PDB file of C-alpha atoms in Angstrom:
ATOM      1  CA  MET A   1       0.000   0.000   0.000  1.00  0.00           C
ATOM      2  CA  HIS A   2       2.701   2.380  -1.092  1.00  0.00           C
ATOM      3  CA  SER A   3       1.942   3.764  -4.570  1.00  0.00           C
ATOM      4  CA  ARG A   4       0.701   7.321  -4.772  1.00  0.00           C
ATOM      5  CA  ARG A   5      -1.665   6.837  -7.725  1.00  0.00           C
ATOM      6  CA  VAL A   6      -4.807   5.388  -6.238  1.00  0.00           C
ATOM      7  CA  THR A   7      -7.380   3.542  -8.323  1.00  0.00           C
ATOM      8  CA  THR A   8     -10.410   2.423  -6.361  1.00  0.00           C
ATOM      9  CA  MET A   9     -13.920   1.514  -7.439  1.00  0.00           C
ATOM     10  CA  GLY A  10     -13.378   3.070 -10.853  1.00  0.00           C
ATOM     11  CA  SER A  11     -11.951   6.423  -9.748  1.00  0.00           C
ATOM     12  CA  THR A  12      -8.358   7.720  -9.684  1.00  0.00           C
ATOM     13  CA  HIS A  13      -6.768  10.082  -7.189  1.00  0.00           C
ATOM     14  CA  ASP A  14      -3.288  11.599  -7.016  1.00  0.00           C
ATOM     15  CA  ILE A  15      -1.708  12.365  -3.651  1.00  0.00           C
ATOM     16  CA  ALA A  16       1.453  14.343  -4.319  1.00  0.00           C
ATOM     17  CA  PRO A  17       4.532  13.298  -2.319  1.00  0.00           C
ATOM     18  CA  SER A  18       5.071  16.993  -1.570  1.00  0.00           C
ATOM     19  CA  THR A  19       1.682  17.355   0.165  1.00  0.00           C
ATOM     20  CA  PRO A  20       2.214  18.895   3.649  1.00  0.00           C
ATOM     21  CA  LEU A  21       1.332  16.596   6.519  1.00  0.00           C
ATOM     22  CA  GLY A  22      -1.374  18.967   7.726  1.00  0.00           C
ATOM     23  CA  ALA A  23      -3.055  18.937   4.321  1.00  0.00           C
ATOM     24  CA  LEU A  24      -3.270  15.173   3.869  1.00  0.00           C
ATOM     25  CA  PRO A  25      -6.675  13.555   3.404  1.00  0.00           C
ATOM     26  CA  LEU A  26      -6.568  10.806   6.031  1.00  0.00           C
ATOM     27  CA  ALA A  27      -8.443   7.598   6.694  1.00  0.00           C
ATOM     28  CA  VAL A  28      -7.565   6.458  10.204  1.00  0.00           C
ATOM     29  CA  VAL A  29      -8.174   2.720  10.323  1.00  0.00           C
ATOM     30  CA  ASP A  30      -8.321   0.197  13.126  1.00  0.00           C
ATOM     31  CA  VAL A  31      -9.442  -3.421  13.246  1.00  0.00           C
ATOM     32  CA  GLU A  32     -10.301  -5.851  16.008  1.00  0.00           C
ATOM     33  CA  THR A  33      -9.694  -9.498  15.206  1.00  0.00           C
ATOM     34  CA  THR A  34     -10.048 -13.099  16.355  1.00  0.00           C
ATOM     35  CA  GLY A  35      -6.289 -13.320  16.834  1.00  0.00           C
ATOM     36  CA  LEU A  36      -2.920 -11.970  15.791  1.00  0.00           C
ATOM     37  CA  TYR A  37      -2.171 -13.588  12.442  1.00  0.00           C
ATOM     38  CA  ALA A  38      -4.189 -13.084   9.277  1.00  0.00           C
ATOM     39  CA  GLU A  39      -1.985 -15.592   7.466  1.00  0.00           C
ATOM     40  CA  SER A  40      -3.035 -18.277   9.976  1.00  0.00           C
ATOM     41  CA  GLY A  41      -6.741 -17.760   9.410  1.00  0.00           C
ATOM     42  CA  ASP A  42      -7.563 -15.135  12.020  1.00  0.00           C
ATOM     43  CA  ARG A  43     -10.337 -12.806  10.863  1.00  0.00           C
ATOM     44  CA  VAL A  44     -11.572  -9.255  11.371  1.00  0.00           C
ATOM     45  CA  VAL A  45     -14.493  -8.840  13.793  1.00  0.00           C
ATOM     46  CA  GLU A  46     -14.688  -5.043  13.790  1.00  0.00           C
ATOM     47  CA  VAL A  47     -13.388  -2.291  11.523  1.00  0.00           C
ATOM     48  CA  ALA A  48     -13.481   1.458  12.001  1.00  0.00           C
ATOM     49  CA  VAL A  49     -12.578   4.296   9.651  1.00  0.00           C
ATOM     50  CA  LEU A  50     -12.200   7.862  10.839  1.00  0.00           C
ATOM     51  CA  ARG A  51     -12.076   9.948   7.661  1.00  0.00           C
ATOM     52  CA  SER A  52     -10.310  13.250   8.335  1.00  0.00           C
ATOM     53  CA  MET A  53     -10.223  15.842   5.576  1.00  0.00           C
ATOM     54  CA  PRO A  54      -8.426  19.206   5.984  1.00  0.00           C
ATOM     55  CA  GLY A  55     -10.794  21.851   7.320  1.00  0.00           C
ATOM     56  CA  ARG A  56     -13.584  19.389   8.112  1.00  0.00           C
ATOM     57  CA  SER A  57     -14.707  17.507  11.199  1.00  0.00           C
ATOM     58  CA  PRO A  58     -13.747  13.819  11.090  1.00  0.00           C
ATOM     59  CA  GLU A  59     -16.426  11.425   9.864  1.00  0.00           C
ATOM     60  CA  SER A  60     -16.575   8.089  11.661  1.00  0.00           C
ATOM     61  CA  TRP A  61     -17.789   4.718  10.417  1.00  0.00           C
ATOM     62  CA  SER A  62     -17.515   1.398  12.210  1.00  0.00           C
ATOM     63  CA  VAL A  63     -19.115  -1.996  11.917  1.00  0.00           C
ATOM     64  CA  LEU A  64     -18.972  -5.363  13.642  1.00  0.00           C
ATOM     65  CA  ILE A  65     -18.090  -8.212  11.278  1.00  0.00           C
ATOM     66  CA  ASP A  66     -19.118 -11.866  11.321  1.00  0.00           C
ATOM     67  CA  PRO A  67     -15.723 -13.637  11.171  1.00  0.00           C
ATOM     68  CA  GLU A  68     -17.362 -16.862   9.973  1.00  0.00           C
ATOM     69  CA  ARG A  69     -15.630 -18.733  12.778  1.00  0.00           C
ATOM     70  CA  PRO A  70     -16.032 -18.871  16.581  1.00  0.00           C
ATOM     71  CA  MET A  71     -14.806 -15.893  18.564  1.00  0.00           C
ATOM     72  CA  PRO A  72     -11.945 -17.155  20.783  1.00  0.00           C
ATOM     73  CA  PRO A  73     -12.348 -16.302  24.490  1.00  0.00           C
ATOM     74  CA  ALA A  74      -8.777 -14.968  24.580  1.00  0.00           C
ATOM     75  CA  ALA A  75      -9.598 -12.413  21.884  1.00  0.00           C
ATOM     76  CA  SER A  76     -12.862 -11.480  23.603  1.00  0.00           C
ATOM     77  CA  ALA A  77     -10.909 -10.841  26.797  1.00  0.00           C
ATOM     78  CA  VAL A  78      -8.833  -8.230  24.949  1.00  0.00           C
ATOM     79  CA  ASN A  79     -11.441  -6.371  22.906  1.00  0.00           C
ATOM     80  CA  GLY A  80     -14.679  -7.197  24.711  1.00  0.00           C
ATOM     81  CA  ILE A  81     -16.316  -8.480  21.526  1.00  0.00           C
ATOM     82  CA  THR A  82     -18.198 -11.686  22.313  1.00  0.00           C
ATOM     83  CA  GLN A  83     -19.843 -14.257  20.086  1.00  0.00           C
ATOM     84  CA  ALA A  84     -23.219 -12.895  21.159  1.00  0.00           C
ATOM     85  CA  LEU A  85     -22.345  -9.398  19.912  1.00  0.00           C
ATOM     86  CA  LEU A  86     -21.577 -10.793  16.468  1.00  0.00           C
ATOM     87  CA  VAL A  87     -24.953 -12.467  15.947  1.00  0.00           C
ATOM     88  CA  GLY A  88     -26.526 -10.905  12.872  1.00  0.00           C
ATOM     89  CA  ALA A  89     -23.391  -8.940  11.936  1.00  0.00           C
ATOM     90  CA  PRO A  90     -22.545  -8.736   8.205  1.00  0.00           C
ATOM     91  CA  ARG A  91     -19.700 -10.705   6.704  1.00  0.00           C
ATOM     92  CA  PHE A  92     -16.721  -8.695   5.456  1.00  0.00           C
ATOM     93  CA  ALA A  93     -17.722  -9.332   1.850  1.00  0.00           C
ATOM     94  CA  GLU A  94     -20.979  -7.480   2.513  1.00  0.00           C
ATOM     95  CA  VAL A  95     -19.199  -4.281   3.613  1.00  0.00           C
ATOM     96  CA  ALA A  96     -16.020  -4.511   1.504  1.00  0.00           C
ATOM     97  CA  GLU A  97     -17.142  -2.064  -1.184  1.00  0.00           C
ATOM     98  CA  THR A  98     -18.427   0.416   1.404  1.00  0.00           C
ATOM     99  CA  LEU A  99     -15.090   0.219   3.208  1.00  0.00           C
ATOM    100  CA  ALA A 100     -13.203   0.745  -0.046  1.00  0.00           C
ATOM    101  CA  GLU A 101     -15.263   3.861  -0.713  1.00  0.00           C
ATOM    102  CA  ARG A 102     -14.604   5.164   2.812  1.00  0.00           C
ATOM    103  CA  ILE A 103     -10.838   5.025   2.343  1.00  0.00           C
ATOM    104  CA  ASP A 104     -10.833   6.045  -1.317  1.00  0.00           C
ATOM    105  CA  GLY A 105      -8.483   8.932  -2.151  1.00  0.00           C
ATOM    106  CA  THR A 106      -6.790   9.074   1.261  1.00  0.00           C
ATOM    107  CA  VAL A 107      -3.573   8.318   3.071  1.00  0.00           C
ATOM    108  CA  LEU A 108      -4.145   5.495   5.551  1.00  0.00           C
ATOM    109  CA  LEU A 109      -3.136   6.189   9.135  1.00  0.00           C
ATOM    110  CA  ALA A 110      -2.853   3.471  11.768  1.00  0.00           C
ATOM    111  CA  HIS A 111      -1.000   2.598  14.952  1.00  0.00           C
ATOM    112  CA  ASN A 112       0.810  -0.597  13.923  1.00  0.00           C
ATOM    113  CA  ALA A 113      -0.224  -0.265  10.297  1.00  0.00           C
ATOM    114  CA  THR A 114       1.395  -3.575   9.364  1.00  0.00           C
ATOM    115  CA  PHE A 115      -1.116  -5.409  11.578  1.00  0.00           C
ATOM    116  CA  ASP A 116      -4.245  -3.552  10.504  1.00  0.00           C
ATOM    117  CA  LEU A 117      -3.438  -3.410   6.802  1.00  0.00           C
ATOM    118  CA  SER A 118      -2.386  -7.061   6.621  1.00  0.00           C
ATOM    119  CA  PHE A 119      -5.799  -8.064   7.975  1.00  0.00           C
ATOM    120  CA  LEU A 120      -7.648  -5.724   5.625  1.00  0.00           C
ATOM    121  CA  ALA A 121      -5.661  -6.993   2.630  1.00  0.00           C
ATOM    122  CA  ALA A 122      -6.496 -10.591   3.584  1.00  0.00           C
ATOM    123  CA  GLU A 123     -10.177  -9.787   4.024  1.00  0.00           C
ATOM    124  CA  PHE A 124     -10.411  -7.932   0.704  1.00  0.00           C
ATOM    125  CA  ALA A 125      -8.775 -10.929  -1.003  1.00  0.00           C
ATOM    126  CA  LEU A 126     -11.214 -13.386   0.595  1.00  0.00           C
ATOM    127  CA  ALA A 127     -14.111 -11.154  -0.461  1.00  0.00           C
ATOM    128  CA  GLY A 128     -12.844 -11.027  -4.033  1.00  0.00           C
ATOM    129  CA  VAL A 129     -12.675  -7.229  -3.921  1.00  0.00           C
ATOM    130  CA  SER A 130      -9.587  -5.402  -5.171  1.00  0.00           C
ATOM    131  CA  ALA A 131      -7.879  -3.746  -2.223  1.00  0.00           C
ATOM    132  CA  PRO A 132      -7.148  -0.034  -2.719  1.00  0.00           C
ATOM    133  CA  SER A 133      -3.457   0.771  -3.168  1.00  0.00           C
ATOM    134  CA  LEU A 134      -2.844   3.680  -0.830  1.00  0.00           C
ATOM    135  CA  PRO A 135       0.067   5.399   0.924  1.00  0.00           C
ATOM    136  CA  ALA A 136       0.184   4.648   4.647  1.00  0.00           C
ATOM    137  CA  ILE A 137       1.593   6.334   7.748  1.00  0.00           C
ATOM    138  CA  CYS A 138       2.217   4.327  10.909  1.00  0.00           C
ATOM    139  CA  THR A 139       2.215   6.234  14.204  1.00  0.00           C
ATOM    140  CA  LEU A 140       3.747   3.228  15.981  1.00  0.00           C
ATOM    141  CA  THR A 141       6.763   3.194  13.653  1.00  0.00           C
ATOM    142  CA  LEU A 142       7.187   6.956  13.989  1.00  0.00           C
ATOM    143  CA  ALA A 143       6.902   6.674  17.782  1.00  0.00           C
ATOM    144  CA  ARG A 144       9.721   4.127  17.785  1.00  0.00           C
ATOM    145  CA  ARG A 145      11.979   6.003  15.359  1.00  0.00           C
ATOM    146  CA  LYS A 146      11.402   9.653  16.212  1.00  0.00           C
ATOM    147  CA  PHE A 147      10.227   9.780  19.839  1.00  0.00           C
ATOM    148  CA  ARG A 148      11.145   8.348  23.218  1.00  0.00           C
ATOM    149  CA  PHE A 149       8.226   6.861  25.121  1.00  0.00           C
ATOM    150  CA  HIS A 150       8.361   4.463  28.050  1.00  0.00           C
ATOM    151  CA  SER A 151       6.075   2.237  25.989  1.00  0.00           C
ATOM    152  CA  ASN A 152       4.943   2.679  22.406  1.00  0.00           C
ATOM    153  CA  ALA A 153       1.587   1.007  23.018  1.00  0.00           C
ATOM    154  CA  LEU A 154      -1.347   3.046  21.729  1.00  0.00           C
ATOM    155  CA  GLY A 155      -2.792   3.989  25.112  1.00  0.00           C
ATOM    156  CA  ASN A 156       0.578   4.922  26.568  1.00  0.00           C
ATOM    157  CA  VAL A 157       1.515   7.174  23.641  1.00  0.00           C
ATOM    158  CA  ALA A 158      -1.929   8.786  23.819  1.00  0.00           C
ATOM    159  CA  ARG A 159      -1.507   9.558  27.523  1.00  0.00           C
ATOM    160  CA  ALA A 160       1.989  10.949  26.916  1.00  0.00           C
ATOM    161  CA  PHE A 161       0.478  13.451  24.473  1.00  0.00           C
ATOM    162  CA  GLY A 162      -2.500  14.215  26.687  1.00  0.00           C
ATOM    163  CA  VAL A 163      -4.908  12.513  24.274  1.00  0.00           C
ATOM    164  CA  PRO A 164      -7.920  10.995  26.082  1.00  0.00           C
ATOM    165  CA  ALA A 165      -7.320   7.253  26.235  1.00  0.00           C
ATOM    166  CA  SER A 166     -10.424   5.106  26.123  1.00  0.00           C
ATOM    167  CA  GLY A 167     -10.424   2.113  28.431  1.00  0.00           C
ATOM    168  CA  ALA A 168     -12.295   0.106  25.798  1.00  0.00           C
ATOM    169  CA  HIS A 169     -10.081  -1.657  23.258  1.00  0.00           C
ATOM    170  CA  ARG A 170     -12.504  -1.135  20.374  1.00  0.00           C
ATOM    171  CA  ALA A 171     -11.855  -0.088  16.795  1.00  0.00           C
ATOM    172  CA  GLU A 172     -13.461   3.362  16.751  1.00  0.00           C
ATOM    173  CA  ALA A 173     -11.995   4.376  20.109  1.00  0.00           C
ATOM    174  CA  ASP A 174      -8.539   3.269  18.979  1.00  0.00           C
ATOM    175  CA  ALA A 175      -8.891   5.140  15.680  1.00  0.00           C
ATOM    176  CA  ARG A 176      -9.764   8.342  17.553  1.00  0.00           C
ATOM    177  CA  MET A 177      -6.711   7.935  19.792  1.00  0.00           C
ATOM    178  CA  THR A 178      -4.525   7.353  16.727  1.00  0.00           C
ATOM    179  CA  LEU A 179      -5.772  10.548  15.085  1.00  0.00           C
ATOM    180  CA  GLY A 180      -5.132  12.496  18.306  1.00  0.00           C
ATOM    181  CA  ILE A 181      -1.604  11.096  18.497  1.00  0.00           C
ATOM    182  CA  TRP A 182      -0.935  12.054  14.897  1.00  0.00           C
ATOM    183  CA  GLN A 183      -2.177  15.599  15.445  1.00  0.00           C
ATOM    184  CA  HIS A 184       0.259  15.988  18.351  1.00  0.00           C
ATOM    185  CA  MET A 185       3.159  14.328  16.519  1.00  0.00           C
ATOM    186  CA  GLN A 186       3.103  16.752  13.624  1.00  0.00           C
ATOM    187  CA  ALA A 187       4.646  19.734  15.484  1.00  0.00           C
ATOM    188  CA  THR A 188       7.665  17.687  16.571  1.00  0.00           C
ATOM    189  CA  LEU A 189       8.031  16.092  13.154  1.00  0.00           C
ATOM    190  CA  PHE A 190       7.911  19.543  11.509  1.00  0.00           C
ATOM    191  CA  GLN A 191      10.745  20.739  13.733  1.00  0.00           C
ATOM    192  CA  ARG A 192      12.766  17.727  12.625  1.00  0.00           C
ATOM    193  CA  GLY A 193      12.249  18.449   8.940  1.00  0.00           C
ATOM    194  CA  ILE A 194       9.506  15.886   8.402  1.00  0.00           C
ATOM    195  CA  ARG A 195       6.928  18.063   6.693  1.00  0.00           C
ATOM    196  CA  THR A 196       5.471  16.203   3.716  1.00  0.00           C
ATOM    197  CA  LEU A 197       4.079  12.794   2.831  1.00  0.00           C
ATOM    198  CA  ALA A 198       7.390  11.849   1.241  1.00  0.00           C
ATOM    199  CA  ASP A 199       9.263  12.926   4.396  1.00  0.00           C
ATOM    200  CA  ALA A 200       6.975  10.791   6.583  1.00  0.00           C
ATOM    201  CA  GLU A 201       7.443   7.761   4.341  1.00  0.00           C
ATOM    202  CA  ARG A 202      11.209   8.127   4.533  1.00  0.00           C
ATOM    203  CA  ALA A 203      11.090   8.650   8.297  1.00  0.00           C
ATOM    204  CA  GLN A 204       9.233   5.397   8.827  1.00  0.00           C
ATOM    205  CA  GLY A 205      11.435   3.476   6.397  1.00  0.00           C
ATOM    206  CA  GLY A 206       8.846   3.157   3.601  1.00  0.00           C
TER     207      GLY A 206
END
């Protein structure tokens, strides 16, 4: 998810590498899952997108997903999503095109983007829907490379920046924390010469 020419659902968008960080159209994404490894068959059970356009209030969208397999108790203990909550939820294939439209023409932003985007790529493939090819910024990678926190976990970084940290480990709450972290990171990154999309990609190693 690294090319800057984005073709999704029949439309094409250009995001210039020179676009200032504060002017980026963002889709903050977070997923909750049945486990840690998409390649081992773990599935998405919740996805949230917080679409943040310059000069506009963020627009949120989230949905519970039927993973088409039992919800492991260990995963429920982490995110609070039980088998009962998933009764009647749509399968990923039923929301895949809506999700693609929600992130269309944006830069993806996530805390531990490798995790979230690997699950989304796997789900899009299973649904037979072409996954959008989008630039991505990872606040976890930037926290590790450009900051010094006692812990780089989402909640800890949020508290360090004074961003309200939700006690619930749910997709929309985590997406809102990620956006708050990013908004606070930008001033420090600017001082360090990281001012554009291309700068951010270099800073996080691609």
